[in-house]
């Protein structure tokens, strides 16, 4: 079967993309079936913008980090001599070796996947046969190849992906000519403007392998229905706090055609709210916020990979990559204004901040694992959505649009 034909008739998915009054969940196979995953990869992840990290991770020319996209595509994000960021294939054009993989590893690691790396280089030299590439991916050295008739190294380069920066995040796309990301996030520009996310610095990103479908995690992150229940012991979302009730449960701006943003702004029960047992922000407010802004939180999804929770003192970002039908990879970090990152007790506060948010993950992660298990059950439901499941119907609408586009592109 073609990867651009959905193994489930699209007509069966339509009932997930309706308003929450009548919508039911996506078919469980959308979370478990390898055939559906291959289709979804072609329809969504091969066509859309994928977040790989923050521009501030590579501030100077030659700074780079690697990431494996979709569990199978090793790429390098690198700042070139002109200060522009390239995202390009890390696969050597000679023998397909990953050029940033180590030349040598101890025996217990021989058969482990090549590790990700980061650092500063002048060029990338493949350790296998020393083919060498510059920061734009051009082949600048290939030992002994001048002995091959007609070999012209200037014709060879690492494939570069379409790349765009948005709010300080680096996005890339496998599509040859994807619609620019910035205009497709325009409905959220005003909401995000006071925070100046692009000027913020990130903590060292951490990666986690998640044993569940990427949608299980995205849906959990944006789901207010569970916040008010599963997390009831951690955080008082009720009363005057409308962030949980209205932000995530029905007052998202409607999904505009071509948009890739879902989410919105909500007002919290008091100023400078924090996600820790004190319920108060641990860091000073972001200096550019007005007094009024400090009552707000913004929760935003830049489909299909980036999840953002923006509070009055900091932001939490999570880039979720699918690896297979039932596995994902999450890279996450926290954003702070430079002035906050310079605080004397920053490291201590950050530890407390992470612990506070960690309490939520202590609940979310086991629930996600158990939901993935349930999705594989012969008794798995297509359950009715609650009015507070608003995000799931919006995500299904967005996905269905992509599934349809992939199928119609596949028509002979
Ligand atoms: Fe949660």
Short mmCIF file of C-alpha atoms and ligand atoms in Angstrom, two decimals:
data_model
loop_
_atom_site.label_atom_id
_atom_site.label_comp_id
_atom_site.label_asym_id
_atom_site.label_seq_id
_atom_site.Cartn_x
_atom_site.Cartn_y
_atom_site.Cartn_z
CA UNK A 1 0.00 0.00 0.00
CA UNK A 2 1.19 3.49 -0.79
CA UNK A 3 2.37 5.55 2.19
CA UNK A 4 0.04 8.30 0.98
CA UNK A 5 -3.11 6.17 1.20
CA UNK A 6 -4.62 6.07 4.67
CA UNK A 7 -5.19 2.50 5.83
CA UNK A 8 -8.34 3.73 7.59
CA UNK A 9 -11.00 5.29 5.32
CA UNK A 10 -10.88 9.04 5.96
CA UNK A 11 -14.67 9.07 6.25
CA UNK A 12 -14.21 7.17 9.52
CA UNK A 13 -11.98 9.95 10.90
CA UNK A 14 -14.42 12.76 10.19
CA UNK A 15 -16.41 12.11 13.35
CA UNK A 16 -13.30 13.07 15.38
CA UNK A 17 -13.01 16.48 13.72
CA UNK A 18 -16.46 17.81 14.59
CA UNK A 19 -17.36 20.19 17.39
CA UNK A 20 -17.15 18.64 20.85
CA UNK A 21 -20.98 18.39 20.96
CA UNK A 22 -20.85 15.44 18.61
CA UNK A 23 -17.18 14.49 18.15
CA UNK A 24 -15.74 11.14 19.18
CA UNK A 25 -12.07 10.23 19.54
CA UNK A 26 -9.88 9.21 16.62
CA UNK A 27 -9.88 5.47 15.94
CA UNK A 28 -7.48 3.72 18.35
CA UNK A 29 -5.48 2.43 15.36
CA UNK A 30 -4.36 6.04 14.78
CA UNK A 31 -2.30 5.63 17.96
CA UNK A 32 -1.04 2.08 17.48
CA UNK A 33 -0.99 0.90 13.87
CA UNK A 34 2.39 0.94 12.05
CA UNK A 35 0.64 1.30 8.68
CA UNK A 36 -1.27 4.33 9.87
CA UNK A 37 1.95 5.75 11.29
CA UNK A 38 3.68 5.47 7.88
CA UNK A 39 0.76 7.31 6.31
CA UNK A 40 0.78 9.95 9.02
CA UNK A 41 4.50 10.47 8.60
CA UNK A 42 4.08 11.08 4.87
CA UNK A 43 1.00 13.27 5.32
CA UNK A 44 2.10 15.35 8.30
CA UNK A 45 5.76 14.99 9.28
CA UNK A 46 7.21 14.89 5.76
CA UNK A 47 5.27 18.02 4.82
CA UNK A 48 5.19 20.26 7.89
CA UNK A 49 7.64 22.26 10.00
CA UNK A 50 9.44 20.32 12.73
CA UNK A 51 11.01 22.05 15.72
CA UNK A 52 14.56 20.90 16.44
CA UNK A 53 15.60 23.31 19.20
CA UNK A 54 16.53 26.90 19.98
CA UNK A 55 18.73 29.26 18.00
CA UNK A 56 20.45 30.25 21.27
CA UNK A 57 21.91 26.72 21.46
CA UNK A 58 24.20 27.66 18.55
CA UNK A 59 25.02 31.36 18.96
CA UNK A 60 28.33 31.48 17.04
CA UNK A 61 29.41 30.37 13.53
CA UNK A 62 30.45 26.72 13.66
CA UNK A 63 28.26 25.93 16.67
CA UNK A 64 26.14 22.88 15.95
CA UNK A 65 24.00 20.16 17.45
CA UNK A 66 22.58 17.00 15.94
CA UNK A 67 19.12 15.53 16.19
CA UNK A 68 17.55 12.42 14.71
CA UNK A 69 14.20 13.27 13.17
CA UNK A 70 11.35 10.77 13.10
CA UNK A 71 13.60 8.11 14.59
CA UNK A 72 15.48 7.73 11.33
CA UNK A 73 16.85 10.96 9.85
CA UNK A 74 20.10 12.24 11.34
CA UNK A 75 20.41 15.99 10.79
CA UNK A 76 22.76 18.74 11.91
CA UNK A 77 21.67 22.23 12.94
CA UNK A 78 24.64 24.54 12.46
CA UNK A 79 25.27 28.27 12.32
CA UNK A 80 27.24 29.13 9.19
CA UNK A 81 29.88 31.80 8.61
CA UNK A 82 27.18 34.36 7.70
CA UNK A 83 25.36 33.72 10.96
CA UNK A 84 22.48 31.87 9.27
CA UNK A 85 21.25 28.55 10.62
CA UNK A 86 21.38 25.51 8.34
CA UNK A 87 19.63 22.25 9.06
CA UNK A 88 21.17 19.60 6.85
CA UNK A 89 21.54 15.87 6.49
CA UNK A 90 24.27 14.32 8.61
CA UNK A 91 24.65 11.41 6.18
CA UNK A 92 27.94 11.35 4.27
CA UNK A 93 27.49 11.44 0.49
CA UNK A 94 30.12 8.74 0.09
CA UNK A 95 29.18 5.76 2.25
CA UNK A 96 26.14 7.00 4.23
CA UNK A 97 28.05 7.14 7.51
CA UNK A 98 26.67 9.66 10.00
CA UNK A 99 29.41 12.28 9.82
CA UNK A 100 28.98 13.43 13.42
CA UNK A 101 29.05 9.90 14.87
CA UNK A 102 32.14 9.02 16.91
CA UNK A 103 35.04 7.28 15.20
CA UNK A 104 35.48 4.95 18.12
CA UNK A 105 33.32 3.59 20.94
CA UNK A 106 34.02 1.12 23.74
CA UNK A 107 32.72 -2.41 23.29
CA UNK A 108 29.57 -2.09 25.44
CA UNK A 109 28.45 0.71 23.09
CA UNK A 110 29.35 -0.88 19.75
CA UNK A 111 25.80 -1.64 18.75
CA UNK A 112 24.07 1.32 20.37
CA UNK A 113 22.57 3.94 18.03
CA UNK A 114 25.01 6.71 17.16
CA UNK A 115 24.80 9.32 19.93
CA UNK A 116 23.75 12.91 19.29
CA UNK A 117 26.50 15.48 19.60
CA UNK A 118 27.05 19.20 19.82
CA UNK A 119 30.02 21.53 19.79
CA UNK A 120 31.89 23.97 17.61
CA UNK A 121 33.60 23.03 14.36
CA UNK A 122 35.29 24.65 11.38
CA UNK A 123 34.17 21.82 9.09
CA UNK A 124 32.49 18.44 9.46
CA UNK A 125 34.84 15.57 8.65
CA UNK A 126 33.35 12.13 8.30
CA UNK A 127 35.52 9.86 10.46
CA UNK A 128 35.16 6.95 8.04
CA UNK A 129 37.00 8.16 4.91
CA UNK A 130 37.56 11.80 5.84
CA UNK A 131 35.16 13.36 3.36
CA UNK A 132 34.87 16.90 4.64
CA UNK A 133 31.98 19.38 4.45
CA UNK A 134 31.77 23.08 5.22
CA UNK A 135 29.08 24.71 7.37
CA UNK A 136 26.78 25.00 4.35
CA UNK A 137 27.20 21.30 3.58
CA UNK A 138 29.47 21.75 0.55
CA UNK A 139 32.00 18.98 0.05
CA UNK A 140 35.40 20.62 0.52
CA UNK A 141 37.62 17.59 0.82
CA UNK A 142 37.51 14.00 -0.46
CA UNK A 143 40.80 12.08 -0.14
CA UNK A 144 42.04 10.27 -3.26
CA UNK A 145 38.90 11.11 -5.23
CA UNK A 146 40.83 13.23 -7.74
CA UNK A 147 42.00 9.88 -9.05
CA UNK A 148 38.45 9.10 -10.18
CA UNK A 149 37.80 10.35 -13.75
CA UNK A 150 35.20 13.11 -13.88
CA UNK A 151 34.82 13.43 -10.10
CA UNK A 152 33.81 16.98 -9.26
CA UNK A 153 33.47 17.62 -5.55
CA UNK A 154 31.70 20.94 -6.15
CA UNK A 155 28.69 18.96 -7.40
CA UNK A 156 28.35 17.21 -4.05
CA UNK A 157 26.75 18.61 -0.89
CA UNK A 158 24.80 17.44 2.13
CA UNK A 159 21.08 17.94 1.40
CA UNK A 160 19.79 21.03 3.22
CA UNK A 161 16.30 21.14 4.65
CA UNK A 162 14.04 24.16 4.48
CA UNK A 163 14.77 26.09 7.67
CA UNK A 164 12.94 28.87 9.49
CA UNK A 165 13.28 30.56 12.85
CA UNK A 166 10.19 31.55 14.81
CA UNK A 167 10.28 33.12 18.29
CA UNK A 168 13.86 31.85 18.68
CA UNK A 169 12.96 28.26 17.78
CA UNK A 170 14.61 26.46 14.87
CA UNK A 171 12.23 24.65 12.54
CA UNK A 172 13.03 22.56 9.51
CA UNK A 173 10.97 20.77 6.90
CA UNK A 174 11.50 17.85 4.54
CA UNK A 175 9.12 19.52 2.10
CA UNK A 176 10.89 21.16 -0.84
CA UNK A 177 9.00 24.42 -0.62
CA UNK A 178 6.84 24.53 2.52
CA UNK A 179 4.54 27.49 3.16
CA UNK A 180 6.50 29.82 5.49
CA UNK A 181 5.80 29.19 9.14
CA UNK A 182 5.75 32.77 10.44
CA UNK A 183 2.57 33.93 8.66
CA UNK A 184 0.82 30.70 9.71
CA UNK A 185 1.43 31.60 13.37
CA UNK A 186 0.31 35.21 12.89
CA UNK A 187 -2.92 34.78 14.93
CA UNK A 188 -0.69 34.28 17.97
CA UNK A 189 1.87 37.03 17.39
CA UNK A 190 0.05 39.60 19.49
CA UNK A 191 -0.51 37.11 22.32
CA UNK A 192 3.20 36.27 22.46
CA UNK A 193 4.63 39.73 21.79
CA UNK A 194 4.92 40.90 25.44
CA UNK A 195 7.08 37.90 26.37
CA UNK A 196 9.84 38.46 23.77
CA UNK A 197 10.45 34.72 23.54
CA UNK A 198 13.00 35.22 20.77
CA UNK A 199 15.28 37.09 23.18
CA UNK A 200 15.10 34.40 25.84
CA UNK A 201 17.77 31.87 26.61
CA UNK A 202 17.04 28.18 27.04
CA UNK A 203 18.26 25.78 29.67
CA UNK A 204 20.22 22.84 28.29
CA UNK A 205 17.61 20.77 26.44
CA UNK A 206 16.88 17.34 27.89
CA UNK A 207 15.61 14.42 25.85
CA UNK A 208 13.32 11.62 26.93
CA UNK A 209 12.13 8.54 25.06
CA UNK A 210 8.40 8.19 25.47
CA UNK A 211 6.73 4.79 25.02
CA UNK A 212 3.55 6.19 23.49
CA UNK A 213 2.23 7.75 20.31
CA UNK A 214 3.10 11.42 19.81
CA UNK A 215 -0.58 12.40 19.84
CA UNK A 216 -1.03 10.92 23.31
CA UNK A 217 1.49 13.45 24.58
CA UNK A 218 0.36 16.47 22.57
CA UNK A 219 -3.24 15.85 23.57
CA UNK A 220 -2.31 15.47 27.21
CA UNK A 221 -0.28 18.69 27.27
CA UNK A 222 -3.13 20.75 25.82
CA UNK A 223 -5.94 18.98 27.68
CA UNK A 224 -7.72 21.07 30.31
CA UNK A 225 -10.22 18.32 31.07
CA UNK A 226 -7.51 16.31 32.84
CA UNK A 227 -5.76 19.32 34.43
CA UNK A 228 -8.83 19.97 36.54
CA UNK A 229 -9.00 16.32 37.66
CA UNK A 230 -5.73 14.38 37.41
CA UNK A 231 -3.79 17.39 38.70
CA UNK A 232 -6.42 18.54 41.19
CA UNK A 233 -4.07 17.70 44.07
CA UNK A 234 -1.31 19.91 42.65
CA UNK A 235 -2.90 23.06 41.44
CA UNK A 236 -6.09 24.94 42.01
CA UNK A 237 -7.33 25.65 38.50
CA UNK A 238 -10.80 26.53 39.68
CA UNK A 239 -12.51 29.57 41.18
CA UNK A 240 -11.34 32.84 39.74
CA UNK A 241 -8.71 31.02 37.71
CA UNK A 242 -10.09 30.77 34.21
CA UNK A 243 -6.85 29.54 32.68
CA UNK A 244 -7.81 25.90 32.89
CA UNK A 245 -11.54 26.20 32.39
CA UNK A 246 -11.78 28.62 29.52
CA UNK A 247 -8.36 28.84 27.97
CA UNK A 248 -8.06 25.19 27.16
CA UNK A 249 -11.70 24.30 26.92
CA UNK A 250 -13.30 26.26 24.20
CA UNK A 251 -11.94 29.75 23.85
CA UNK A 252 -9.08 28.85 21.55
CA UNK A 253 -9.24 30.93 18.42
CA UNK A 254 -10.88 28.76 15.75
CA UNK A 255 -8.43 26.94 13.52
CA UNK A 256 -7.84 29.15 10.51
CA UNK A 257 -7.21 27.53 7.14
CA UNK A 258 -3.48 26.93 6.76
CA UNK A 259 -2.71 27.79 10.39
CA UNK A 260 -0.42 25.56 12.39
CA UNK A 261 -1.10 27.17 15.77
CA UNK A 262 -3.59 25.97 18.34
CA UNK A 263 -4.01 27.34 21.81
CA UNK A 264 -4.69 30.56 23.55
CA UNK A 265 -4.32 32.86 26.49
CA UNK A 266 -6.03 32.55 29.84
CA UNK A 267 -6.23 34.58 33.01
CA UNK A 268 -5.07 32.94 36.22
CA UNK A 269 -6.53 33.31 39.70
CA UNK A 270 -3.78 35.64 40.83
CA UNK A 271 -0.78 37.46 39.49
CA UNK A 272 2.52 35.63 38.85
CA UNK A 273 1.19 32.13 39.16
CA UNK A 274 3.67 29.25 39.19
CA UNK A 275 3.34 25.51 38.66
CA UNK A 276 4.77 24.34 41.95
CA UNK A 277 3.32 23.62 45.39
CA UNK A 278 3.51 27.31 46.39
CA UNK A 279 1.41 28.19 43.28
CA UNK A 280 3.61 31.29 42.99
CA UNK A 281 6.19 31.98 40.30
CA UNK A 282 9.72 31.32 41.57
CA UNK A 283 11.48 33.77 39.27
CA UNK A 284 11.05 37.53 38.80
CA UNK A 285 8.42 38.48 36.22
CA UNK A 286 9.57 38.82 32.63
CA UNK A 287 10.62 42.50 32.55
CA UNK A 288 8.67 43.38 29.41
CA UNK A 289 5.29 42.29 30.82
CA UNK A 290 2.70 44.80 31.95
CA UNK A 291 0.95 44.35 35.26
CA UNK A 292 -2.06 42.99 33.39
CA UNK A 293 0.09 40.49 31.42
CA UNK A 294 1.29 38.97 34.69
CA UNK A 295 -2.16 37.48 35.31
CA UNK A 296 -2.01 35.55 32.05
CA UNK A 297 -0.66 32.26 30.80
CA UNK A 298 -0.38 31.23 27.15
CA UNK A 299 -0.59 27.60 26.08
CA UNK A 300 0.28 27.02 22.50
CA UNK A 301 0.83 24.16 20.11
CA UNK A 302 2.80 24.73 16.91
CA UNK A 303 1.66 21.65 15.07
CA UNK A 304 2.87 19.03 14.78
CA UNK A 305 5.85 19.16 17.15
CA UNK A 306 6.18 22.16 19.47
CA UNK A 307 4.29 22.59 22.74
CA UNK A 308 4.68 25.80 24.71
CA UNK A 309 3.53 26.85 28.16
CA UNK A 310 4.24 30.53 28.80
CA UNK A 311 3.98 31.95 32.31
CA UNK A 312 4.80 35.34 33.77
CA UNK A 313 8.34 34.35 34.78
CA UNK A 314 9.40 31.78 32.19
CA UNK A 315 8.29 29.45 29.42
CA UNK A 316 8.42 25.68 29.08
CA UNK A 317 9.00 24.25 25.60
CA UNK A 318 8.68 20.67 24.49
CA UNK A 319 9.46 19.44 20.99
CA UNK A 320 7.84 16.06 20.45
CA UNK A 321 9.10 13.87 17.64
CA UNK A 322 7.37 10.67 16.69
CA UNK A 323 9.74 7.71 16.38
CA UNK A 324 7.23 5.00 15.47
CA UNK A 325 3.52 4.34 16.01
CA UNK A 326 4.00 3.82 19.74
CA UNK A 327 7.22 5.70 20.53
CA UNK A 328 8.14 9.35 20.64
CA UNK A 329 11.13 11.45 21.54
CA UNK A 330 10.71 14.59 23.59
CA UNK A 331 13.26 17.39 23.83
CA UNK A 332 12.43 20.03 26.38
CA UNK A 333 13.80 23.06 28.10
CA UNK A 334 12.86 26.24 29.94
CA UNK A 335 13.15 29.77 28.60
CA UNK A 336 14.17 32.73 30.71
CA UNK A 337 15.05 36.36 30.08
CA UNK A 338 18.81 36.90 30.22
CA UNK A 339 18.38 38.95 33.39
CA UNK A 340 16.77 35.96 35.13
CA UNK A 341 19.39 33.49 33.91
CA UNK A 342 22.03 35.73 35.51
CA UNK A 343 20.48 35.62 38.98
CA UNK A 344 22.88 34.47 41.64
CA UNK A 345 20.55 31.70 42.81
CA UNK A 346 19.32 30.79 39.34
CA UNK A 347 20.49 27.17 39.46
CA UNK A 348 18.84 26.56 42.83
CA UNK A 349 15.59 28.18 41.70
CA UNK A 350 15.67 26.21 38.45
CA UNK A 351 15.96 22.99 40.40
CA UNK A 352 12.84 23.89 42.40
CA UNK A 353 11.05 25.00 39.22
CA UNK A 354 11.82 21.66 37.53
CA UNK A 355 10.67 19.77 40.60
CA UNK A 356 7.40 21.71 40.64
CA UNK A 357 6.66 20.90 37.01
CA UNK A 358 7.99 17.39 37.56
CA UNK A 359 5.08 16.76 39.93
CA UNK A 360 2.72 17.21 36.97
CA UNK A 361 4.77 14.78 34.87
CA UNK A 362 4.72 12.30 37.75
CA UNK A 363 1.01 12.12 36.96
CA UNK A 364 0.98 12.73 33.19
CA UNK A 365 3.60 10.21 32.13
CA UNK A 366 2.14 7.11 33.82
CA UNK A 367 -1.30 8.13 32.53
CA UNK A 368 0.07 8.44 28.99
CA UNK A 369 1.70 5.00 29.23
CA UNK A 370 -1.53 3.48 30.49
CA UNK A 371 -3.59 5.24 27.77
CA UNK A 372 -1.26 3.84 25.10
CA UNK A 373 -1.80 0.37 26.56
CA UNK A 374 -5.55 0.91 26.45
CA UNK A 375 -5.42 2.12 22.83
CA UNK A 376 -4.04 -1.30 21.88
CA UNK A 377 -6.91 -3.11 23.57
CA UNK A 378 -9.52 -4.88 21.49
CA UNK A 379 -11.99 -2.98 23.66
CA UNK A 380 -10.43 0.45 23.01
CA UNK A 381 -13.24 2.99 22.52
CA UNK A 382 -13.84 5.94 20.30
CA UNK A 383 -15.15 7.79 23.32
CA UNK A 384 -17.32 10.93 23.24
CA UNK A 385 -15.45 14.20 23.75
CA UNK A 386 -16.19 16.45 26.69
CA UNK A 387 -16.66 20.18 26.02
CA UNK A 388 -13.23 20.57 27.70
CA UNK A 389 -11.71 18.17 25.11
CA UNK A 390 -11.77 21.09 22.70
CA UNK A 391 -8.13 20.64 21.71
CA UNK A 392 -8.62 17.08 20.54
CA UNK A 393 -11.34 18.06 18.08
CA UNK A 394 -9.16 20.89 16.77
CA UNK A 395 -6.14 18.60 16.38
CA UNK A 396 -8.28 16.03 14.57
CA UNK A 397 -9.53 18.78 12.24
CA UNK A 398 -5.95 19.87 11.53
CA UNK A 399 -4.76 16.31 10.98
CA UNK A 400 -7.68 15.40 8.75
CA UNK A 401 -6.86 18.38 6.54
CA UNK A 402 -3.34 16.96 6.11
CA UNK A 403 -4.53 13.38 5.62
CA UNK A 404 -6.92 14.57 2.89
CA UNK A 405 -4.21 16.62 1.17
CA UNK A 406 -1.89 13.60 1.13
CA UNK A 407 -4.54 11.35 -0.37
CA UNK A 408 -5.53 13.84 -3.03
CA UNK A 409 -1.86 14.42 -3.95
CA UNK A 410 -1.64 10.64 -4.39
CA UNK A 411 -4.49 10.54 -6.96
CA UNK A 412 -3.10 9.59 -10.39
FE1 LIG B 1 -1.10 17.11 32.76
#
